[in-house]
Coordinates of C-alpha atoms and ligand atoms in Angstrom, one line a residue:
X1 CA 130.6 145.4 22.3
X2 CA 133.5 147.8 21.9
X3 CA 134.1 150.4 24.6
X4 CA 136.1 153.6 23.9
X5 CA 137.3 156.2 26.3
X6 CA 138.0 159.0 23.9
X7 CA 139.2 162.6 23.7
X8 CA 142.9 161.9 23.2
X9 CA 145.0 162.3 20.0
X10 CA 146.3 159.1 18.5
X11 CA 150.0 159.0 17.9
X12 CA 152.2 156.3 16.4
X13 CA 152.6 153.9 13.6
X14 CA 150.4 151.1 12.4
X15 CA 150.9 148.6 9.6
X16 CA 148.2 147.9 7.0
X17 CA 147.1 144.3 6.5
X18 CA 146.4 142.6 3.2
X19 CA 143.3 143.8 1.5
X20 CA 140.1 142.0 2.5
X21 CA 138.5 142.8 -0.8
X22 CA 141.4 141.3 -2.7
X23 CA 141.6 138.3 -0.4
X24 CA 138.0 137.1 -0.8
X25 CA 138.1 136.9 -4.7
X26 CA 141.6 135.3 -4.5
X27 CA 140.1 132.5 -2.4
X28 CA 137.3 132.1 -5.0
X29 CA 140.0 132.0 -7.8
X30 CA 141.5 128.9 -6.1
X31 CA 138.3 127.0 -7.1
X32 CA 139.4 127.3 -10.7
X33 CA 142.3 124.8 -10.3
X34 CA 143.3 121.8 -8.3
X35 CA 146.9 123.0 -8.1
X36 CA 148.0 124.9 -5.0
X37 CA 147.0 128.6 -4.8
X38 CA 149.1 130.3 -2.1
X39 CA 147.8 133.6 -0.8
X40 CA 150.4 135.7 1.1
X41 CA 149.7 138.8 3.3
X42 CA 146.2 137.4 4.0
X43 CA 144.3 139.4 6.6
X44 CA 143.0 137.6 9.7
X45 CA 139.4 138.5 9.8
X46 CA 135.9 137.0 10.0
X47 CA 135.1 137.5 6.3
X48 CA 138.3 135.6 5.4
X49 CA 137.3 132.8 7.7
X50 CA 133.9 132.6 6.0
X51 CA 135.6 132.5 2.6
X52 CA 137.9 129.7 3.7
X53 CA 135.0 127.7 5.3
X54 CA 133.1 128.1 2.0
X55 CA 136.1 126.9 0.0
X56 CA 136.5 123.9 2.3
X57 CA 132.8 123.1 2.2
X58 CA 133.0 123.1 -1.6
X59 CA 135.9 120.6 -1.6
X60 CA 139.2 122.5 -1.3
X61 CA 141.9 121.6 1.2
X62 CA 142.8 124.7 3.1
X63 CA 145.9 125.3 5.1
X64 CA 146.7 128.4 7.0
X65 CA 149.9 129.5 8.7
X66 CA 150.2 133.1 9.9
X67 CA 149.4 135.3 7.0
X68 CA 149.8 132.6 4.4
X69 CA 146.8 130.6 3.1
X70 CA 147.2 127.6 0.9
X71 CA 144.3 126.1 -1.1
X72 CA 144.6 123.0 -3.2
X73 CA 142.8 119.9 -4.4
X74 CA 139.1 119.9 -5.1
X75 CA 138.9 117.4 -8.0
X76 CA 135.2 117.1 -7.3
X77 CA 133.8 120.4 -6.2
X78 CA 130.3 120.6 -4.6
X79 CA 127.7 122.0 -6.9
X80 CA 125.4 123.5 -4.2
X81 CA 126.7 126.4 -2.1
X82 CA 125.5 126.4 1.5
X83 CA 122.9 129.1 2.2
X84 CA 124.3 130.1 5.6
X85 CA 127.7 131.0 4.3
X86 CA 126.3 133.0 1.3
X87 CA 124.0 134.8 3.6
X88 CA 126.8 135.7 5.9
X89 CA 128.9 137.4 3.3
X90 CA 128.0 138.7 -0.2
X91 CA 131.4 137.9 -1.6
X92 CA 130.6 134.2 -1.3
X93 CA 128.5 134.7 -4.4
X94 CA 131.8 135.0 -6.4
X95 CA 132.1 131.2 -6.1
X96 CA 129.3 130.9 -8.7
X97 CA 131.5 131.6 -11.8
X98 CA 134.4 129.3 -10.8
X99 CA 132.0 126.5 -9.7
X100 CA 130.1 126.8 -13.0
X101 CA 133.2 126.8 -15.1
X102 CA 134.5 123.7 -13.2
X103 CA 131.4 121.6 -12.7
X104 CA 128.9 122.7 -15.4
X105 CA 125.9 123.1 -13.1
X106 CA 125.5 125.0 -9.8
X107 CA 122.9 126.0 -7.3
X108 CA 123.8 129.2 -5.5
X109 CA 121.6 131.0 -3.1
X110 CA 121.1 134.8 -3.6
X111 CA 123.6 136.6 -1.3
X112 CA 123.2 138.5 2.0
X113 CA 126.0 140.6 3.5
X114 CA 126.1 144.1 4.9
X115 CA 122.8 146.0 5.4
X116 CA 123.7 148.8 3.0
X117 CA 120.7 149.0 0.7
X118 CA 119.5 146.6 -2.0
X119 CA 122.5 144.9 -3.7
X120 CA 121.2 143.0 -6.6
X121 CA 123.3 140.5 -8.6
X122 CA 121.7 141.1 -12.0
X123 CA 125.0 142.3 -13.6
X124 CA 126.7 139.1 -12.4
X125 CA 124.0 136.9 -13.9
X126 CA 123.8 138.8 -17.1
X127 CA 127.6 138.6 -17.4
X128 CA 127.6 134.8 -17.0
X129 CA 124.7 134.5 -19.4
X130 CA 126.8 136.3 -22.0
X131 CA 129.4 133.6 -21.6
X132 CA 126.8 131.0 -22.5
X133 CA 125.4 130.0 -19.1
X134 CA 121.7 129.2 -18.8
X135 CA 120.4 130.9 -15.7
X136 CA 117.2 130.6 -13.7
X137 CA 116.4 132.1 -10.3
X138 CA 113.9 130.1 -8.3
X139 CA 113.0 130.4 -4.6
X140 CA 116.0 132.6 -3.8
X141 CA 118.4 130.2 -5.5
X142 CA 120.3 130.7 -8.7
X143 CA 120.5 127.6 -10.9
X144 CA 123.2 128.0 -13.5
X145 CA 124.2 125.5 -16.2
X146 CA 126.9 125.6 -18.9
X147 CA 128.6 122.7 -20.6
X148 CA 131.5 124.9 -21.6
X149 CA 131.6 128.7 -21.1
X150 CA 132.6 130.6 -24.2
X151 CA 134.3 134.0 -24.2
X152 CA 132.2 136.9 -25.3
X153 CA 131.8 140.7 -24.8
X154 CA 130.1 141.7 -21.6
X155 CA 129.0 145.3 -21.2
X156 CA 128.4 146.4 -17.6
X157 CA 125.8 149.2 -17.1
X158 CA 127.7 150.1 -14.0
X159 CA 131.3 149.2 -13.2
X160 CA 130.4 146.8 -10.4
X161 CA 133.3 145.4 -8.5
X162 CA 131.7 142.0 -7.9
X163 CA 130.2 141.6 -11.4
X164 CA 133.6 142.5 -13.0
X165 CA 135.3 139.9 -10.8
X166 CA 132.6 137.3 -11.4
X167 CA 133.0 137.6 -15.2
X168 CA 136.8 137.6 -15.0
X169 CA 136.8 134.5 -12.8
X170 CA 134.4 132.7 -15.2
X171 CA 136.3 134.1 -18.3
X172 CA 139.6 132.6 -17.0
X173 CA 138.2 129.1 -17.7
X174 CA 136.1 130.0 -20.7
X175 CA 137.1 129.1 -24.3
X176 CA 138.4 132.2 -26.2
X177 CA 138.4 135.8 -25.2
X178 CA 136.1 137.5 -22.8
X179 CA 135.9 141.3 -22.9
X180 CA 134.4 143.3 -20.0
X181 CA 133.4 146.8 -21.2
X182 CA 133.1 149.4 -18.5
X183 CA 134.8 147.2 -15.9
X184 CA 135.4 148.2 -12.3
X185 CA 139.0 149.2 -12.0
X186 CA 139.4 149.1 -8.2
X187 CA 142.9 148.0 -7.2
X188 CA 141.4 144.8 -5.8
X189 CA 140.0 143.9 -9.2
X190 CA 143.4 144.6 -10.8
X191 CA 144.9 142.4 -8.0
X192 CA 142.6 139.5 -9.0
X193 CA 143.7 139.8 -12.6
X194 CA 147.3 139.6 -11.5
X195 CA 146.5 136.3 -9.8
X196 CA 144.5 135.0 -12.8
X197 CA 147.5 135.8 -15.0
X198 CA 149.8 134.0 -12.7
X199 CA 147.4 131.0 -13.0
X200 CA 147.7 131.0 -16.7
X201 CA 145.1 133.3 -18.1
X202 CA 146.1 136.2 -20.3
X203 CA 144.7 139.5 -19.1
X204 CA 145.1 142.9 -20.7
X205 CA 143.7 146.1 -19.3
X206 CA 142.6 148.9 -21.7
X207 CA 141.2 152.4 -21.0
X208 CA 137.6 151.2 -21.3
X209 CA 137.8 147.4 -21.0
X210 CA 139.6 144.5 -19.7
X211 CA 140.3 141.5 -21.9
X212 CA 140.9 138.0 -20.6
X213 CA 141.8 135.0 -22.7
X214 CA 140.9 131.9 -20.8
X215 CA 142.5 128.5 -20.6
X216 CA 140.7 125.2 -20.5
X217 CA 142.9 124.4 -17.5
X218 CA 144.6 126.8 -15.1
X219 CA 147.5 126.1 -12.8
X220 CA 148.4 127.2 -9.3
X221 CA 150.2 130.3 -8.2
X222 CA 151.7 132.2 -5.3
X223 CA 150.1 135.6 -4.9
X224 CA 150.9 138.4 -2.5
X225 CA 147.8 140.5 -1.8
X226 CA 147.9 144.3 -2.1
X227 CA 147.6 146.3 1.2
X228 CA 144.1 147.2 2.4
X229 CA 143.6 150.8 1.3
X230 CA 140.3 151.0 3.3
X231 CA 141.9 149.8 6.5
X232 CA 144.8 152.2 5.9
X233 CA 142.4 155.1 5.2
X234 CA 140.5 154.3 8.4
X235 CA 143.6 154.7 10.5
X236 CA 144.6 157.9 8.7
X237 CA 141.2 159.3 9.5
X238 CA 141.5 158.1 13.1
X239 CA 144.7 160.2 13.3
X240 CA 143.0 163.2 11.7
X241 CA 139.8 163.1 13.7
X242 CA 141.7 162.9 17.0
X243 CA 144.1 165.7 15.9
X244 CA 146.9 163.3 16.3
X245 CA 149.9 162.1 14.2
X246 CA 149.5 158.7 12.6
X247 CA 151.7 156.9 10.2
X248 CA 150.4 153.9 8.3
X249 CA 153.1 151.7 6.8
X250 CA 152.9 148.9 4.2
X251 CA 150.5 150.9 2.0
X252 CA 150.2 151.8 -1.6
X253 CA 149.9 155.6 -1.3
X254 CA 148.6 155.9 -4.9
X255 CA 145.6 153.8 -3.9
X256 CA 144.7 156.5 -1.4
X257 CA 144.8 159.5 -3.7
X258 CA 141.1 160.5 -3.3
X259 CA 141.2 160.3 0.5
X260 CA 144.6 162.1 0.8
X261 CA 143.4 164.9 -1.6
X262 CA 140.3 165.5 0.5
X263 CA 141.9 165.5 3.9
X264 CA 144.7 167.7 2.8
X265 CA 142.1 170.1 1.3
X266 CA 140.5 170.0 4.8
X267 CA 143.8 171.2 6.3
X268 CA 145.3 168.0 7.6
X269 CA 149.1 167.7 6.9
X270 CA 149.8 164.7 4.7
X271 CA 153.3 163.3 4.1
X272 CA 153.6 160.5 1.5
X273 CA 156.6 158.1 1.4
X274 CA 157.2 155.1 -0.9
X275 CA 155.1 152.7 1.2
X276 CA 153.8 154.9 4.0
X277 CA 151.6 157.8 4.7
X278 CA 151.6 160.1 7.7
X279 CA 148.9 162.5 8.7
X280 CA 149.2 165.2 11.3
X281 CA 146.3 167.4 12.4
X282 CA 146.9 170.0 15.1
X283 CA 144.3 172.6 14.2
X284 CA 140.6 172.0 13.6
X285 CA 140.1 170.9 9.9
X286 CA 137.7 172.7 7.7
X287 CA 134.7 171.3 5.8
X288 CA 135.2 169.8 2.4
X289 CA 132.5 168.3 0.2
X290 CA 132.9 164.6 -0.8
X291 CA 131.2 162.5 -3.5
X292 CA 131.8 158.7 -3.6
X293 CA 132.3 157.0 -6.9
X294 CA 133.9 154.0 -8.6
X295 CA 137.8 154.0 -8.4
X296 CA 139.6 156.3 -8.7
X297 CA 136.7 158.2 -7.2
X298 CA 136.3 158.5 -3.4
X299 CA 135.7 155.0 -2.0
X300 CA 132.3 154.4 -0.7
X301 CA 133.8 152.2 2.1
X302 CA 135.5 155.3 3.5
X303 CA 132.4 157.4 3.3
X304 CA 131.1 156.6 6.8
X305 CA 134.4 157.4 8.5
X306 CA 134.8 160.6 6.5
X307 CA 131.4 161.7 7.6
X308 CA 132.5 161.2 11.2
X309 CA 135.6 163.3 10.4
X310 CA 133.6 166.1 8.9
X311 CA 131.2 166.2 11.9
X312 CA 134.1 167.8 13.8
X313 CA 135.4 170.1 11.0
X314 CA 134.7 173.8 10.8
X315 CA 131.7 174.6 8.6
X316 CA 129.1 172.8 6.5
X317 CA 130.0 169.8 4.3
X318 CA 128.0 167.6 2.0
X319 CA 128.9 163.9 1.4
X320 CA 127.1 162.4 -1.5
X321 CA 126.9 158.6 -1.8
X322 CA 126.6 157.5 -5.4
X323 CA 127.6 153.8 -5.2
X324 CA 125.0 152.4 -2.7
X325 CA 121.4 153.5 -2.3
X326 CA 121.4 153.6 1.5
X327 CA 124.6 153.8 3.3
X328 CA 124.3 156.2 6.2
X329 CA 124.0 153.7 9.0
X330 CA 126.6 155.7 11.0
X331 CA 124.5 158.9 11.2
X332 CA 122.1 157.9 14.0
X333 CA 125.0 157.1 16.3
X334 CA 126.9 160.2 15.4
X335 CA 123.8 162.3 16.2
X336 CA 123.6 160.6 19.6
X337 CA 127.2 161.6 20.2
X338 CA 126.3 165.3 19.6
X339 CA 127.0 165.6 15.9
X340 CA 124.9 167.9 13.7
X341 CA 124.4 165.7 10.6
X342 CA 121.3 164.9 8.6
X343 CA 120.6 162.9 5.5
X344 CA 118.7 164.2 2.6
X345 CA 118.3 161.7 -0.2
X346 CA 121.8 160.3 -1.0
X347 CA 123.6 163.2 0.7
X348 CA 124.7 163.6 4.3
X349 CA 125.0 167.2 5.4
X350 CA 127.3 167.9 8.3
X351 CA 127.5 171.1 10.3
X352 CA 130.7 170.8 12.2
X353 CA 130.6 171.0 16.0
X354 CA 133.6 171.7 18.2
X355 CA 133.3 168.5 20.2
X356 CA 131.4 165.1 20.5
X357 CA 130.5 163.2 23.7
X358 CA 130.4 159.5 24.5
X359 CA 127.1 157.6 24.2
X360 CA 125.7 154.1 23.9
X361 CA 125.4 153.5 20.2
X362 CA 125.0 150.7 17.6
X363 CA 127.3 149.6 14.8
X364 CA 125.1 148.7 11.8
X365 CA 127.8 147.4 9.4
X366 CA 131.6 147.1 9.0
X367 CA 132.3 150.6 7.8
X368 CA 129.5 152.4 9.8
X369 CA 131.0 150.7 12.8
X370 CA 134.5 152.0 12.0
X371 CA 133.0 155.5 11.6
X372 CA 131.4 155.3 15.1
X373 CA 134.7 154.1 16.7
X374 CA 136.5 157.0 15.1
X375 CA 134.0 159.5 16.4
X376 CA 134.3 157.8 19.8
X377 CA 138.1 158.2 19.8
X378 CA 137.6 161.9 19.3
X379 CA 134.6 162.3 21.7
X380 CA 134.9 163.2 25.4
X381 CA 133.9 160.4 27.7
X382 CA 132.9 156.8 27.2
X383 CA 131.2 155.3 24.1
X384 CA 129.8 151.8 24.1
X385 CA 129.3 150.4 20.7
X386 CA 127.0 147.4 20.3
X387 CA 127.3 145.3 17.2
X388 CA 131.1 145.7 17.4
X389 CA 131.4 142.2 15.8
X390 CA 130.7 143.8 12.4
X391 CA 134.2 145.3 12.7
X392 CA 135.9 141.9 13.1
X393 CA 134.4 141.0 9.7
X394 CA 136.6 143.6 8.0
X395 CA 139.4 144.8 10.2
X396 CA 142.3 142.6 11.4
X397 CA 142.8 143.2 15.2
X398 CA 141.1 146.6 15.1
X399 CA 141.1 147.1 18.8
X400 CA 144.8 146.0 19.1
X401 CA 146.0 148.3 16.3
X402 CA 144.1 151.3 17.8
X403 CA 145.7 150.5 21.2
X404 CA 149.1 150.5 19.5
X405 CA 148.3 154.1 18.6
X406 CA 147.5 155.0 22.2
X407 CA 143.7 154.6 22.1
X408 CA 141.9 153.5 25.2
X409 CA 139.6 150.9 23.7
X410 CA 138.6 147.4 24.6
X411 CA 136.1 144.7 23.9
X412 CA 133.4 143.8 26.4
X413 CA 130.5 141.3 26.3
X414 CA 127.2 142.9 25.4
X415 CA 124.8 143.3 28.2
Ligands
UD1_501 C1 132.6 145.6 -3.4 C2 133.3 145.6 -2.1 C3 132.6 146.6 -1.1 C4 132.6 148.0 -1.8 C5 132.0 147.9 -3.2 C6 132.0 149.2 -3.9 C7 134.1 143.4 -1.9 C8 134.0 142.1 -1.2 N1 133.2 144.3 -1.5 O1 131.2 145.2 -3.1 O2 133.4 146.7 0.1 O3 131.8 148.9 -1.0 O4 132.6 146.9 -4.0 O5 133.3 149.7 -4.1 O6 134.9 143.6 -2.7 N2 125.0 146.4 -8.4 C9 123.9 146.1 -9.2 N3 123.8 144.9 -9.8 C10 124.8 144.0 -9.6 C11 126.0 144.3 -8.8 C12 126.0 145.5 -8.2 O7 123.0 146.9 -9.3 O8 124.7 142.9 -10.2 C13 125.0 147.7 -7.7 C14 125.0 147.5 -6.2 O9 123.7 147.4 -5.7 C15 125.7 148.8 -5.7 C16 126.7 149.1 -6.9 O10 126.2 148.3 -8.0 O11 124.7 149.9 -5.7 C17 128.1 148.8 -6.5 O12 128.2 147.4 -6.2 P1 129.5 146.6 -6.5 O13 130.5 147.4 -7.1 O14 129.1 145.3 -7.2 O15 130.0 146.2 -5.0 P2 130.3 144.8 -4.4 O16 131.1 144.0 -5.3 O17 129.1 144.2 -3.8

């Protein structure tokens, strides 16, 4: 459980960690080779532990020293992925493409992960089928077979981050050229292609497609992960919601364009430097409407925290979620804390209130949990957040970093 005594502006500087959503596919990329893949700027969080445990279980040697992770070996990779790890984290499913390319036959359970609506893997499977895999799903397990994957054109109905990564990972060891039409272009996907290039694949991004020319063997690489734009955005919103002054360093400001545009429209002062962003909010911000979308649209992972922010803004705002079907897990907790927010279809409608109060609430997933902590930091009194362990999945030292900004927050055991 996380406990917050709120009502005080956050002030100070915090450094962004390496991006979780870039780190997890990078671990899966290491399955493509037996040479060392060294990942620098790796965030220390539970999802990363799950990814490394999965890699180890599948046959890799894993070493970790501070923020550097080294994966090597794995001449003989396992062909069956353990159900528990795939259930714990959806990104584990990205091992399917690499394992298939390396071993020719894989049994991979259908994934679990955050409770944010149905998240099928049809695009992943259709993509691999285009590369020549024979795929059957039976009893919740995907059985995939391919003697040699062959490059092909994969059209994605939707620019899914995971499906794009799955096809690129498999395409890196496929014969010939793989073209993903309508790919996801999130910075984390681009980061994965930087790693795959360093490992020996040829990758070229175009306006509407990404082309990868695979190799029959890939080598190792040393790869520095991009900063976590979602973590950075969370701290910027923490500064804004508490009417404080927060600087996040070690960021790529251009990855935060959508968020920065919205909060400055709302009246928050934003200053951008080369690798840092500072927000300062003294007056009450005003309502702005937000719609999530694939990059460079407003990131769905910052939708729950931005709803929390808008609950304290002047006026009515609508926040429309277009990426996931049901992702308003934060709303019930916000209402308990005095917010006036309701959900209609895929839209949350906030009527800003002048203050929130502490309450006993529940975190339902990583980002909804972050949203509730932000609201608690701004609220008067004490908030007890059960399910705080969700936060450790996606944020490195969340409580410690918030304390560094002057927050009164601590972890306690759940009653
Ligand atoms: C990744 C991120 C997650 C982020 C999301 C959207 C990681 C580890 N996670 O998740 O934090 O919120 O991108 O930016 O990088 N879909 C299908 N069929 C598929 C695949 C996806 O219908 O085969 C749908 C999903 O249900 C969802 C939408 O596409 O509605 C977006 O999903 P996707 O982009 O694939 O997200 P993830 O890769 O799961």
